[in-house]
């Protein structure tokens, strides 16, 4: 079934805090991602939150960056058959370097059966985050054994 568009939403957790504060650096990275002459608009909403929106020939991209939370919410919408939101997501992930990524993929304009209209959700955890989590579990177990 032919679809009209694809939408990918990303939740990037525990991002590299050095990358979150500089709006111009984020704009430059997005310019590299979405083409030669993107129409980008950035707005600092308050000290810890900024919003960036970019329009390009095949769709648009929107980011909300929360510096204190080290969290970035991304929406990528592509309205061409050749548009691949996963490639944009990989580049954005490399820029922000999150510990954990949750992605949801939607087919927009899919006129198929209603049961086929479900988002596909993936969660990826960076290997270093897994090591930290395992280490914390070992420490908790040893502390509990020490109290017994």
Short mmCIF file of N, CA, C and O in Angstrom, two decimals:
data_model
loop_
_atom_site.label_atom_id
_atom_site.label_comp_id
_atom_site.label_asym_id
_atom_site.label_seq_id
_atom_site.Cartn_x
_atom_site.Cartn_y
_atom_site.Cartn_z
N UNK A 1 0.84 -1.18 0.00
CA UNK A 1 0.00 0.00 0.00
C UNK A 1 0.88 1.24 0.00
O UNK A 1 1.79 1.36 0.80
N UNK A 2 0.66 2.12 -0.89
CA UNK A 2 1.42 3.36 -0.98
C UNK A 2 0.98 4.30 0.15
O UNK A 2 -0.20 4.44 0.43
N UNK A 3 1.94 4.91 0.78
CA UNK A 3 1.65 5.87 1.84
C UNK A 3 2.09 7.25 1.37
O UNK A 3 2.93 7.39 0.48
N UNK A 4 1.49 8.26 1.96
CA UNK A 4 1.81 9.63 1.57
C UNK A 4 3.07 10.15 2.24
O UNK A 4 3.82 10.91 1.66
N UNK A 5 3.28 9.76 3.49
CA UNK A 5 4.41 10.33 4.23
C UNK A 5 4.82 9.40 5.36
O UNK A 5 4.11 8.46 5.71
N UNK A 6 5.98 9.73 5.93
CA UNK A 6 6.50 8.99 7.08
C UNK A 6 6.84 10.00 8.17
O UNK A 6 7.36 11.07 7.89
N UNK A 7 6.56 9.59 9.41
CA UNK A 7 6.90 10.46 10.53
C UNK A 7 7.64 9.64 11.57
O UNK A 7 7.22 8.54 11.92
N UNK A 8 8.74 10.19 12.04
CA UNK A 8 9.54 9.54 13.05
C UNK A 8 9.67 10.50 14.22
O UNK A 8 10.05 11.66 14.04
N UNK A 9 9.32 10.03 15.41
CA UNK A 9 9.50 10.85 16.60
C UNK A 9 10.60 10.20 17.44
O UNK A 9 10.68 8.98 17.52
N UNK A 10 11.43 11.03 18.03
CA UNK A 10 12.54 10.55 18.84
C UNK A 10 12.50 11.22 20.20
O UNK A 10 12.25 12.42 20.30
N UNK A 11 12.77 10.45 21.23
CA UNK A 11 13.02 10.96 22.56
C UNK A 11 14.46 10.61 22.88
O UNK A 11 14.81 9.42 22.95
N UNK A 12 15.30 11.61 23.05
CA UNK A 12 16.72 11.40 23.32
C UNK A 12 16.99 11.76 24.78
O UNK A 12 16.84 12.92 25.18
N UNK A 13 17.37 10.77 25.58
CA UNK A 13 17.56 10.95 27.02
C UNK A 13 19.04 11.00 27.37
O UNK A 13 19.85 10.32 26.77
N UNK A 14 19.38 11.78 28.40
CA UNK A 14 20.76 11.92 28.90
C UNK A 14 21.73 12.26 27.78
O UNK A 14 22.74 11.59 27.59
N UNK A 15 21.41 13.32 27.06
CA UNK A 15 22.26 13.77 25.95
C UNK A 15 23.53 14.43 26.48
O UNK A 15 23.60 14.84 27.64
N UNK A 16 24.51 14.56 25.61
CA UNK A 16 25.76 15.24 25.93
C UNK A 16 25.44 16.70 26.25
O UNK A 16 25.01 17.46 25.39
N UNK A 17 25.64 17.10 27.50
CA UNK A 17 25.23 18.45 27.94
C UNK A 17 26.01 19.55 27.22
O UNK A 17 25.51 20.67 27.10
N UNK A 18 27.21 19.25 26.72
CA UNK A 18 27.97 20.27 26.00
C UNK A 18 27.29 20.64 24.68
O UNK A 18 27.48 21.75 24.18
N UNK A 19 26.49 19.75 24.12
CA UNK A 19 25.83 20.00 22.83
C UNK A 19 24.48 20.69 22.98
O UNK A 19 23.93 21.17 22.00
N UNK A 20 23.94 20.75 24.17
CA UNK A 20 22.58 21.24 24.37
C UNK A 20 22.47 22.75 24.53
O UNK A 20 21.42 23.32 24.28
N UNK A 21 23.53 23.41 24.93
CA UNK A 21 23.44 24.82 25.27
C UNK A 21 23.59 25.80 24.12
O UNK A 21 23.12 26.93 24.20
N UNK A 22 24.23 25.40 23.05
CA UNK A 22 24.55 26.32 21.97
C UNK A 22 23.57 26.16 20.81
O UNK A 22 23.68 25.23 20.02
N UNK A 23 22.63 27.08 20.71
CA UNK A 23 21.59 27.01 19.67
C UNK A 23 22.21 27.13 18.27
O UNK A 23 21.79 26.44 17.34
N UNK A 24 23.22 27.96 18.10
CA UNK A 24 23.85 28.13 16.79
C UNK A 24 24.53 26.84 16.33
O UNK A 24 24.48 26.49 15.15
N UNK A 25 25.15 26.13 17.26
CA UNK A 25 25.80 24.85 16.92
C UNK A 25 24.74 23.82 16.49
O UNK A 25 24.94 23.07 15.53
N UNK A 26 23.60 23.81 17.17
CA UNK A 26 22.50 22.90 16.80
C UNK A 26 21.97 23.27 15.42
O UNK A 26 21.73 22.40 14.58
N UNK A 27 21.80 24.58 15.16
CA UNK A 27 21.33 25.03 13.84
C UNK A 27 22.30 24.61 12.74
O UNK A 27 21.88 24.15 11.68
N UNK A 28 23.58 24.74 12.99
CA UNK A 28 24.57 24.34 12.00
C UNK A 28 24.51 22.84 11.73
O UNK A 28 24.62 22.40 10.58
N UNK A 29 24.32 22.05 12.78
CA UNK A 29 24.21 20.60 12.60
C UNK A 29 22.96 20.25 11.80
O UNK A 29 23.01 19.40 10.90
N UNK A 30 21.85 20.92 12.08
CA UNK A 30 20.62 20.66 11.33
C UNK A 30 20.76 21.09 9.88
O UNK A 30 20.25 20.42 8.98
N UNK A 31 21.45 22.19 9.63
CA UNK A 31 21.68 22.63 8.25
C UNK A 31 22.41 21.56 7.47
O UNK A 31 22.10 21.32 6.30
N UNK A 32 23.37 20.92 8.11
CA UNK A 32 24.09 19.84 7.45
C UNK A 32 23.22 18.62 7.19
O UNK A 32 23.42 17.89 6.24
N UNK A 33 22.23 18.42 8.04
CA UNK A 33 21.35 17.25 7.92
C UNK A 33 20.30 17.43 6.85
O UNK A 33 20.06 16.53 6.04
N UNK A 34 19.68 18.60 6.78
CA UNK A 34 18.49 18.74 5.93
C UNK A 34 18.73 19.47 4.62
O UNK A 34 17.79 19.75 3.90
N UNK A 35 19.96 19.73 4.27
CA UNK A 35 20.20 20.25 2.93
C UNK A 35 20.87 21.60 2.88
O UNK A 35 21.18 22.21 3.90
N UNK A 36 21.06 22.06 1.66
CA UNK A 36 21.85 23.26 1.40
C UNK A 36 21.18 24.54 1.89
O UNK A 36 21.81 25.38 2.50
N UNK A 37 19.90 24.70 1.61
CA UNK A 37 19.23 25.94 2.00
C UNK A 37 17.98 25.66 2.81
O UNK A 37 16.87 25.92 2.37
N UNK A 38 18.15 25.13 4.01
CA UNK A 38 16.96 24.89 4.82
C UNK A 38 16.42 26.20 5.38
O UNK A 38 17.16 27.16 5.56
N UNK A 39 15.17 26.21 5.64
CA UNK A 39 14.56 27.34 6.31
C UNK A 39 14.45 26.96 7.79
O UNK A 39 13.57 26.20 8.18
N UNK A 40 15.38 27.48 8.58
CA UNK A 40 15.44 27.13 10.00
C UNK A 40 15.03 28.31 10.86
O UNK A 40 15.39 29.44 10.58
N UNK A 41 14.29 28.00 11.89
CA UNK A 41 13.91 29.02 12.86
C UNK A 41 14.21 28.46 14.24
O UNK A 41 13.83 27.33 14.55
N UNK A 42 14.92 29.22 15.02
CA UNK A 42 15.24 28.81 16.39
C UNK A 42 14.71 29.86 17.34
O UNK A 42 14.80 31.06 17.08
N UNK A 43 14.15 29.39 18.43
CA UNK A 43 13.63 30.31 19.44
C UNK A 43 13.96 29.78 20.82
O UNK A 43 13.70 28.62 21.13
N UNK A 44 14.57 30.65 21.62
CA UNK A 44 14.86 30.30 23.00
C UNK A 44 13.62 30.64 23.81
O UNK A 44 13.24 31.80 23.92
N UNK A 45 12.98 29.62 24.34
CA UNK A 45 11.74 29.83 25.08
C UNK A 45 12.03 30.31 26.49
O UNK A 45 11.41 31.24 26.98
N UNK A 46 12.97 29.68 27.15
CA UNK A 46 13.52 30.19 28.41
C UNK A 46 14.94 29.67 28.51
O UNK A 46 15.45 29.06 27.58
N UNK A 47 15.59 29.91 29.64
CA UNK A 47 17.01 29.58 29.75
C UNK A 47 17.30 28.10 29.52
O UNK A 47 18.33 27.74 28.97
N UNK A 48 16.39 27.22 29.88
CA UNK A 48 16.64 25.79 29.76
C UNK A 48 15.90 25.10 28.63
O UNK A 48 15.95 23.88 28.52
N UNK A 49 15.21 25.85 27.76
CA UNK A 49 14.40 25.24 26.72
C UNK A 49 14.46 26.06 25.45
O UNK A 49 14.22 27.26 25.48
N UNK A 50 14.80 25.40 24.35
CA UNK A 50 14.75 26.07 23.07
C UNK A 50 14.06 25.17 22.05
O UNK A 50 13.99 23.97 22.22
N UNK A 51 13.54 25.79 21.02
CA UNK A 51 12.79 25.10 19.98
C UNK A 51 13.40 25.44 18.63
O UNK A 51 13.71 26.59 18.37
N UNK A 52 13.58 24.42 17.78
CA UNK A 52 14.11 24.63 16.44
C UNK A 52 13.19 23.94 15.45
O UNK A 52 12.78 22.80 15.66
N UNK A 53 12.87 24.64 14.38
CA UNK A 53 12.00 24.10 13.34
C UNK A 53 12.67 24.34 12.00
O UNK A 53 13.13 25.45 11.72
N UNK A 54 12.72 23.31 11.18
CA UNK A 54 13.32 23.43 9.86
C UNK A 54 12.43 22.84 8.79
O UNK A 54 11.89 21.75 8.96
N UNK A 55 12.25 23.59 7.73
CA UNK A 55 11.47 23.11 6.59
C UNK A 55 12.43 22.83 5.44
O UNK A 55 13.36 23.59 5.20
N UNK A 56 12.20 21.73 4.75
CA UNK A 56 13.00 21.39 3.59
C UNK A 56 12.08 20.81 2.53
O UNK A 56 10.90 20.59 2.78
N UNK A 57 12.60 20.57 1.35
CA UNK A 57 11.76 20.20 0.21
C UNK A 57 10.93 18.95 0.46
O UNK A 57 9.79 18.86 0.02
N UNK A 58 11.46 17.97 1.18
CA UNK A 58 10.75 16.71 1.37
C UNK A 58 9.99 16.63 2.69
O UNK A 58 9.45 15.58 3.02
N UNK A 59 9.95 17.68 3.49
CA UNK A 59 9.24 17.61 4.77
C UNK A 59 9.68 18.67 5.74
O UNK A 59 10.05 19.78 5.36
N UNK A 60 9.67 18.31 7.02
CA UNK A 60 10.11 19.24 8.04
C UNK A 60 10.66 18.48 9.24
O UNK A 60 10.47 17.28 9.38
N UNK A 61 11.34 19.22 10.10
CA UNK A 61 11.91 18.67 11.32
C UNK A 61 11.68 19.67 12.45
O UNK A 61 11.74 20.88 12.22
N UNK A 62 11.38 19.17 13.62
CA UNK A 62 11.19 20.03 14.79
C UNK A 62 11.92 19.42 15.98
O UNK A 62 11.86 18.20 16.19
N UNK A 63 12.61 20.26 16.73
CA UNK A 63 13.32 19.81 17.93
C UNK A 63 12.95 20.71 19.10
O UNK A 63 12.83 21.93 18.94
N UNK A 64 12.79 20.10 20.25
CA UNK A 64 12.68 20.83 21.50
C UNK A 64 13.81 20.34 22.38
O UNK A 64 13.92 19.14 22.64
N UNK A 65 14.67 21.25 22.79
CA UNK A 65 15.86 20.92 23.55
C UNK A 65 15.69 21.44 24.98
O UNK A 65 15.44 22.64 25.18
N UNK A 66 15.82 20.54 25.95
CA UNK A 66 15.70 20.88 27.37
C UNK A 66 17.06 20.65 28.02
O UNK A 66 17.43 19.51 28.32
N UNK A 67 17.78 21.73 28.23
CA UNK A 67 19.16 21.65 28.69
C UNK A 67 19.28 21.01 30.08
O UNK A 67 20.09 20.12 30.28
N UNK A 68 18.49 21.46 31.04
CA UNK A 68 18.61 20.93 32.40
C UNK A 68 18.25 19.45 32.49
O UNK A 68 18.83 18.71 33.26
N UNK A 69 17.30 19.03 31.69
CA UNK A 69 16.88 17.64 31.70
C UNK A 69 17.77 16.75 30.84
O UNK A 69 17.64 15.52 30.88
N UNK A 70 18.63 17.38 30.01
CA UNK A 70 19.48 16.67 29.05
C UNK A 70 18.62 15.80 28.13
O UNK A 70 18.93 14.66 27.84
N UNK A 71 17.52 16.41 27.67
CA UNK A 71 16.51 15.70 26.88
C UNK A 71 16.22 16.48 25.60
O UNK A 71 16.15 17.71 25.62
N UNK A 72 16.05 15.74 24.50
CA UNK A 72 15.70 16.35 23.23
C UNK A 72 14.54 15.56 22.64
O UNK A 72 14.59 14.34 22.54
N UNK A 73 13.47 16.28 22.24
CA UNK A 73 12.33 15.68 21.55
C UNK A 73 12.43 16.08 20.09
O UNK A 73 12.58 17.26 19.77
N UNK A 74 12.36 15.10 19.19
CA UNK A 74 12.55 15.35 17.76
C UNK A 74 11.36 14.78 16.99
O UNK A 74 10.92 13.66 17.26
N UNK A 75 10.84 15.55 16.03
CA UNK A 75 9.84 15.08 15.09
C UNK A 75 10.40 15.27 13.69
O UNK A 75 10.78 16.38 13.32
N UNK A 76 10.44 14.19 12.91
CA UNK A 76 10.91 14.24 11.53
C UNK A 76 9.77 13.78 10.64
O UNK A 76 9.25 12.68 10.83
N UNK A 77 9.38 14.61 9.71
CA UNK A 77 8.27 14.30 8.80
C UNK A 77 8.80 14.37 7.37
O UNK A 77 9.35 15.39 6.96
N UNK A 78 8.70 13.28 6.63
CA UNK A 78 9.11 13.26 5.24
C UNK A 78 7.91 12.92 4.37
O UNK A 78 7.17 11.99 4.68
N UNK A 79 7.73 13.67 3.31
CA UNK A 79 6.55 13.48 2.46
C UNK A 79 6.92 13.06 1.05
O UNK A 79 6.25 13.40 0.09
N UNK A 80 8.01 12.31 0.92
CA UNK A 80 8.38 11.76 -0.39
C UNK A 80 8.73 10.29 -0.21
O UNK A 80 9.11 9.85 0.88
N UNK A 81 8.60 9.53 -1.27
CA UNK A 81 8.93 8.11 -1.22
C UNK A 81 10.41 7.89 -0.93
O UNK A 81 10.79 6.90 -0.30
N UNK A 82 11.24 8.79 -1.40
CA UNK A 82 12.68 8.63 -1.22
C UNK A 82 13.16 9.12 0.14
O UNK A 82 14.28 8.83 0.53
N UNK A 83 12.34 9.87 0.85
CA UNK A 83 12.75 10.41 2.15
C UNK A 83 12.90 9.31 3.18
O UNK A 83 12.03 8.47 3.34
N UNK A 84 14.03 9.30 3.89
CA UNK A 84 14.28 8.30 4.91
C UNK A 84 14.53 8.98 6.24
O UNK A 84 15.62 9.48 6.49
N UNK A 85 13.53 9.01 7.12
CA UNK A 85 13.72 9.68 8.40
C UNK A 85 14.75 8.99 9.29
O UNK A 85 15.36 9.63 10.14
N UNK A 86 15.01 7.70 9.07
CA UNK A 86 16.01 7.00 9.89
C UNK A 86 17.41 7.56 9.69
O UNK A 86 18.19 7.63 10.63
N UNK A 87 17.74 7.95 8.47
CA UNK A 87 19.06 8.53 8.22
C UNK A 87 19.22 9.85 8.97
O UNK A 87 20.27 10.12 9.56
N UNK A 88 18.18 10.68 8.95
CA UNK A 88 18.23 11.94 9.71
C UNK A 88 18.36 11.65 11.20
O UNK A 88 19.11 12.31 11.91
N UNK A 89 17.63 10.64 11.67
CA UNK A 89 17.67 10.28 13.09
C UNK A 89 19.07 9.84 13.52
O UNK A 89 19.53 10.20 14.61
N UNK A 90 19.75 9.08 12.68
CA UNK A 90 21.11 8.63 13.01
C UNK A 90 22.06 9.81 13.15
O UNK A 90 22.86 9.87 14.08
N UNK A 91 21.96 10.76 12.25
CA UNK A 91 22.84 11.93 12.29
C UNK A 91 22.55 12.77 13.53
O UNK A 91 23.46 13.23 14.21
N UNK A 92 21.28 12.96 13.84
CA UNK A 92 20.90 13.72 15.03
C UNK A 92 21.36 13.00 16.29
O UNK A 92 21.86 13.63 17.23
N UNK A 93 21.22 11.68 16.31
CA UNK A 93 21.71 10.89 17.45
C UNK A 93 23.20 11.02 17.65
O UNK A 93 23.68 11.14 18.78
N UNK A 94 23.97 11.01 16.56
CA UNK A 94 25.42 11.18 16.66
C UNK A 94 25.77 12.56 17.20
O UNK A 94 26.76 12.72 17.90
N UNK A 95 24.96 13.57 16.86
CA UNK A 95 25.24 14.92 17.33
C UNK A 95 24.99 15.05 18.83
O UNK A 95 25.82 15.55 19.57
N UNK A 96 23.83 14.58 19.30
CA UNK A 96 23.46 14.77 20.71
C UNK A 96 24.01 13.70 21.65
O UNK A 96 24.05 13.89 22.85
N UNK A 97 24.40 12.54 21.13
CA UNK A 97 24.99 11.44 21.89
C UNK A 97 24.16 11.05 23.12
O UNK A 97 24.63 11.12 24.25
N UNK A 98 22.92 10.61 22.92
CA UNK A 98 22.09 10.22 24.07
C UNK A 98 22.47 8.86 24.62
O UNK A 98 23.01 8.01 23.91
N UNK A 99 22.18 8.64 25.92
CA UNK A 99 22.36 7.32 26.52
C UNK A 99 21.22 6.38 26.11
O UNK A 99 21.41 5.19 25.97
N UNK A 100 20.03 6.96 25.94
CA UNK A 100 18.86 6.15 25.61
C UNK A 100 18.03 6.88 24.55
O UNK A 100 17.86 8.09 24.63
N UNK A 101 17.54 6.13 23.59
CA UNK A 101 16.71 6.69 22.51
C UNK A 101 15.44 5.88 22.38
O UNK A 101 15.49 4.66 22.32
N UNK A 102 14.32 6.58 22.34
CA UNK A 102 13.04 5.92 22.06
C UNK A 102 12.53 6.51 20.75
O UNK A 102 12.43 7.72 20.60
N UNK A 103 12.24 5.64 19.78
CA UNK A 103 11.76 6.13 18.50
C UNK A 103 10.40 5.51 18.17
O UNK A 103 10.15 4.35 18.47
N UNK A 104 9.55 6.31 17.57
CA UNK A 104 8.22 5.86 17.14
C UNK A 104 8.06 6.23 15.68
O UNK A 104 8.26 7.38 15.30
N UNK A 105 7.70 5.25 14.86
CA UNK A 105 7.56 5.44 13.43
C UNK A 105 6.09 5.34 13.05
O UNK A 105 5.40 4.40 13.45
N UNK A 106 5.61 6.31 12.29
CA UNK A 106 4.24 6.32 11.83
C UNK A 106 4.19 6.44 10.31
O UNK A 106 4.97 7.18 9.72
N UNK A 107 3.27 5.70 9.70
CA UNK A 107 3.00 5.87 8.28
C UNK A 107 1.84 6.83 8.19
O UNK A 107 0.75 6.55 8.69
N UNK A 108 2.05 7.98 7.58
CA UNK A 108 1.01 8.99 7.45
C UNK A 108 0.35 8.86 6.09
O UNK A 108 1.02 8.68 5.09
N UNK A 109 -0.96 8.96 6.06
CA UNK A 109 -1.68 8.85 4.80
C UNK A 109 -1.78 7.42 4.32
O UNK A 109 -1.94 7.17 3.14
N UNK A 110 -1.67 6.46 5.26
CA UNK A 110 -1.81 5.04 4.92
C UNK A 110 -3.29 4.71 4.91
O UNK A 110 -3.95 4.73 5.95
N UNK A 111 -3.83 4.42 3.76
CA UNK A 111 -5.26 4.16 3.63
C UNK A 111 -5.56 2.67 3.67
O UNK A 111 -6.57 2.21 3.14
N UNK A 112 -4.68 1.90 4.32
CA UNK A 112 -4.88 0.46 4.44
C UNK A 112 -5.91 0.14 5.52
O UNK A 112 -6.73 0.96 5.92
N UNK A 113 -5.83 -1.09 6.01
CA UNK A 113 -6.75 -1.54 7.05
C UNK A 113 -6.46 -0.82 8.36
O UNK A 113 -5.32 -0.50 8.68
N UNK A 114 -7.51 -0.64 9.17
CA UNK A 114 -7.36 0.08 10.43
C UNK A 114 -6.39 -0.63 11.37
O UNK A 114 -5.61 0.00 12.08
N UNK A 115 -6.39 -1.96 11.37
CA UNK A 115 -5.50 -2.69 12.28
C UNK A 115 -4.03 -2.51 11.90
O UNK A 115 -3.15 -2.79 12.69
N UNK A 116 -3.76 -2.09 10.67
CA UNK A 116 -2.39 -1.86 10.24
C UNK A 116 -1.87 -0.49 10.64
O UNK A 116 -0.69 -0.20 10.47
N UNK A 117 -2.72 0.35 11.16
CA UNK A 117 -2.33 1.72 11.50
C UNK A 117 -1.87 1.75 12.96
O UNK A 117 -2.55 2.24 13.84
N UNK A 118 -0.71 1.17 13.21
CA UNK A 118 -0.13 1.15 14.55
C UNK A 118 1.29 1.69 14.45
O UNK A 118 2.03 1.35 13.53
N UNK A 119 1.68 2.50 15.42
CA UNK A 119 3.06 2.98 15.40
C UNK A 119 4.02 1.85 15.78
O UNK A 119 3.66 0.94 16.53
N UNK A 120 5.22 1.90 15.25
CA UNK A 120 6.27 0.95 15.61
C UNK A 120 7.21 1.68 16.55
O UNK A 120 7.74 2.74 16.23
N UNK A 121 7.41 1.11 17.73
CA UNK A 121 8.21 1.76 18.76
C UNK A 121 9.47 0.93 19.02
O UNK A 121 9.39 -0.28 19.16
N UNK A 122 10.62 1.60 19.06
CA UNK A 122 11.89 0.96 19.38
C UNK A 122 12.54 1.74 20.51
O UNK A 122 12.45 2.95 20.58
N UNK A 123 13.23 1.01 21.38
CA UNK A 123 14.00 1.65 22.44
C UNK A 123 15.42 1.13 22.33
O UNK A 123 15.65 -0.07 22.27
N UNK A 124 16.36 2.04 22.28
CA UNK A 124 17.78 1.68 22.22
C UNK A 124 18.47 2.29 23.43
O UNK A 124 18.27 3.45 23.75
N UNK A 125 19.32 1.49 24.07
CA UNK A 125 20.09 1.97 25.21
C UNK A 125 21.57 1.86 24.84
O UNK A 125 22.03 0.83 24.35
N UNK A 126 22.29 2.93 25.07
CA UNK A 126 23.72 2.95 24.76
C UNK A 126 24.45 1.92 25.62
O UNK A 126 24.09 1.70 26.78
N UNK A 127 25.48 1.26 25.09
CA UNK A 127 26.20 0.24 25.84
C UNK A 127 26.75 0.74 27.17
O UNK A 127 26.71 0.03 28.17
N UNK A 128 27.24 1.96 27.21
CA UNK A 128 27.77 2.50 28.45
C UNK A 128 26.69 2.61 29.51
O UNK A 128 26.92 2.34 30.69
N UNK A 129 25.47 2.98 29.13
CA UNK A 129 24.35 3.07 30.06
C UNK A 129 24.05 1.68 30.64
O UNK A 129 23.78 1.53 31.81
N UNK A 130 24.12 0.63 29.81
CA UNK A 130 23.89 -0.73 30.30
C UNK A 130 24.93 -1.12 31.35
O UNK A 130 24.61 -1.75 32.35
N UNK A 131 26.18 -0.74 31.13
CA UNK A 131 27.23 -1.04 32.09
C UNK A 131 26.97 -0.31 33.41
O UNK A 131 27.09 -0.89 34.49
N UNK A 132 26.58 0.96 33.34
CA UNK A 132 26.27 1.72 34.55
C UNK A 132 25.11 1.10 35.31
O UNK A 132 25.14 0.98 36.53
N UNK A 133 24.06 0.70 34.60
CA UNK A 133 22.90 0.08 35.24
C UNK A 133 23.27 -1.24 35.91
O UNK A 133 22.83 -1.53 37.02
N UNK A 134 24.08 -2.07 35.24
CA UNK A 134 24.50 -3.35 35.81
C UNK A 134 25.35 -3.12 37.04
O UNK A 134 25.19 -3.81 38.06
N UNK A 135 26.25 -2.14 36.99
CA UNK A 135 27.08 -1.82 38.15
C UNK A 135 26.26 -1.37 39.34
O UNK A 135 26.52 -1.75 40.48
N UNK A 136 25.24 -0.57 39.09
CA UNK A 136 24.38 -0.09 40.17
C UNK A 136 23.63 -1.26 40.81
O UNK A 136 23.46 -1.31 42.03
N UNK A 137 23.18 -2.23 40.01
CA UNK A 137 22.47 -3.39 40.55
C UNK A 137 23.39 -4.23 41.42
O UNK A 137 22.99 -4.73 42.47
N UNK A 138 24.65 -4.41 41.01
CA UNK A 138 25.62 -5.18 41.79
C UNK A 138 25.86 -4.51 43.13
O UNK A 138 25.88 -5.15 44.18
N UNK A 139 26.04 -3.20 43.12
CA UNK A 139 26.29 -2.46 44.36
C UNK A 139 25.09 -2.59 45.31
O UNK A 139 25.26 -2.84 46.50
N UNK A 140 23.88 -2.47 44.80
CA UNK A 140 22.68 -2.61 45.64
C UNK A 140 22.61 -4.00 46.26
O UNK A 140 22.28 -4.16 47.43
N UNK A 141 22.93 -5.02 45.48
CA UNK A 141 22.89 -6.39 45.97
C UNK A 141 23.93 -6.58 47.06
O UNK A 141 23.65 -7.19 48.10
N UNK A 142 25.14 -6.06 46.87
CA UNK A 142 26.19 -6.20 47.88
C UNK A 142 25.83 -5.45 49.15
O UNK A 142 26.10 -5.93 50.26
N UNK A 143 25.21 -4.29 49.03
CA UNK A 143 24.81 -3.51 50.21
C UNK A 143 23.75 -4.29 50.99
O UNK A 143 23.81 -4.37 52.22
N UNK A 144 22.79 -4.87 50.29
CA UNK A 144 21.75 -5.67 50.97
C UNK A 144 22.35 -6.86 51.68
O UNK A 144 21.97 -7.19 52.80
N UNK A 145 23.31 -7.54 51.06
CA UNK A 145 23.95 -8.70 51.69
C UNK A 145 24.76 -8.27 52.89
O UNK A 145 24.87 -9.01 53.87
N UNK A 146 25.36 -7.09 52.82
CA UNK A 146 26.15 -6.59 53.94
C UNK A 146 25.32 -6.27 55.16
O UNK A 146 25.77 -6.35 56.29
N UNK A 147 24.05 -5.90 54.96
CA UNK A 147 23.16 -5.56 56.07
C UNK A 147 22.62 -6.81 56.76
O UNK A 147 22.18 -6.75 57.88
N UNK A 148 22.65 -7.95 56.05
CA UNK A 148 22.10 -9.19 56.61
C UNK A 148 22.98 -9.80 57.59
O UNK A 148 23.87 -9.83 58.11
#
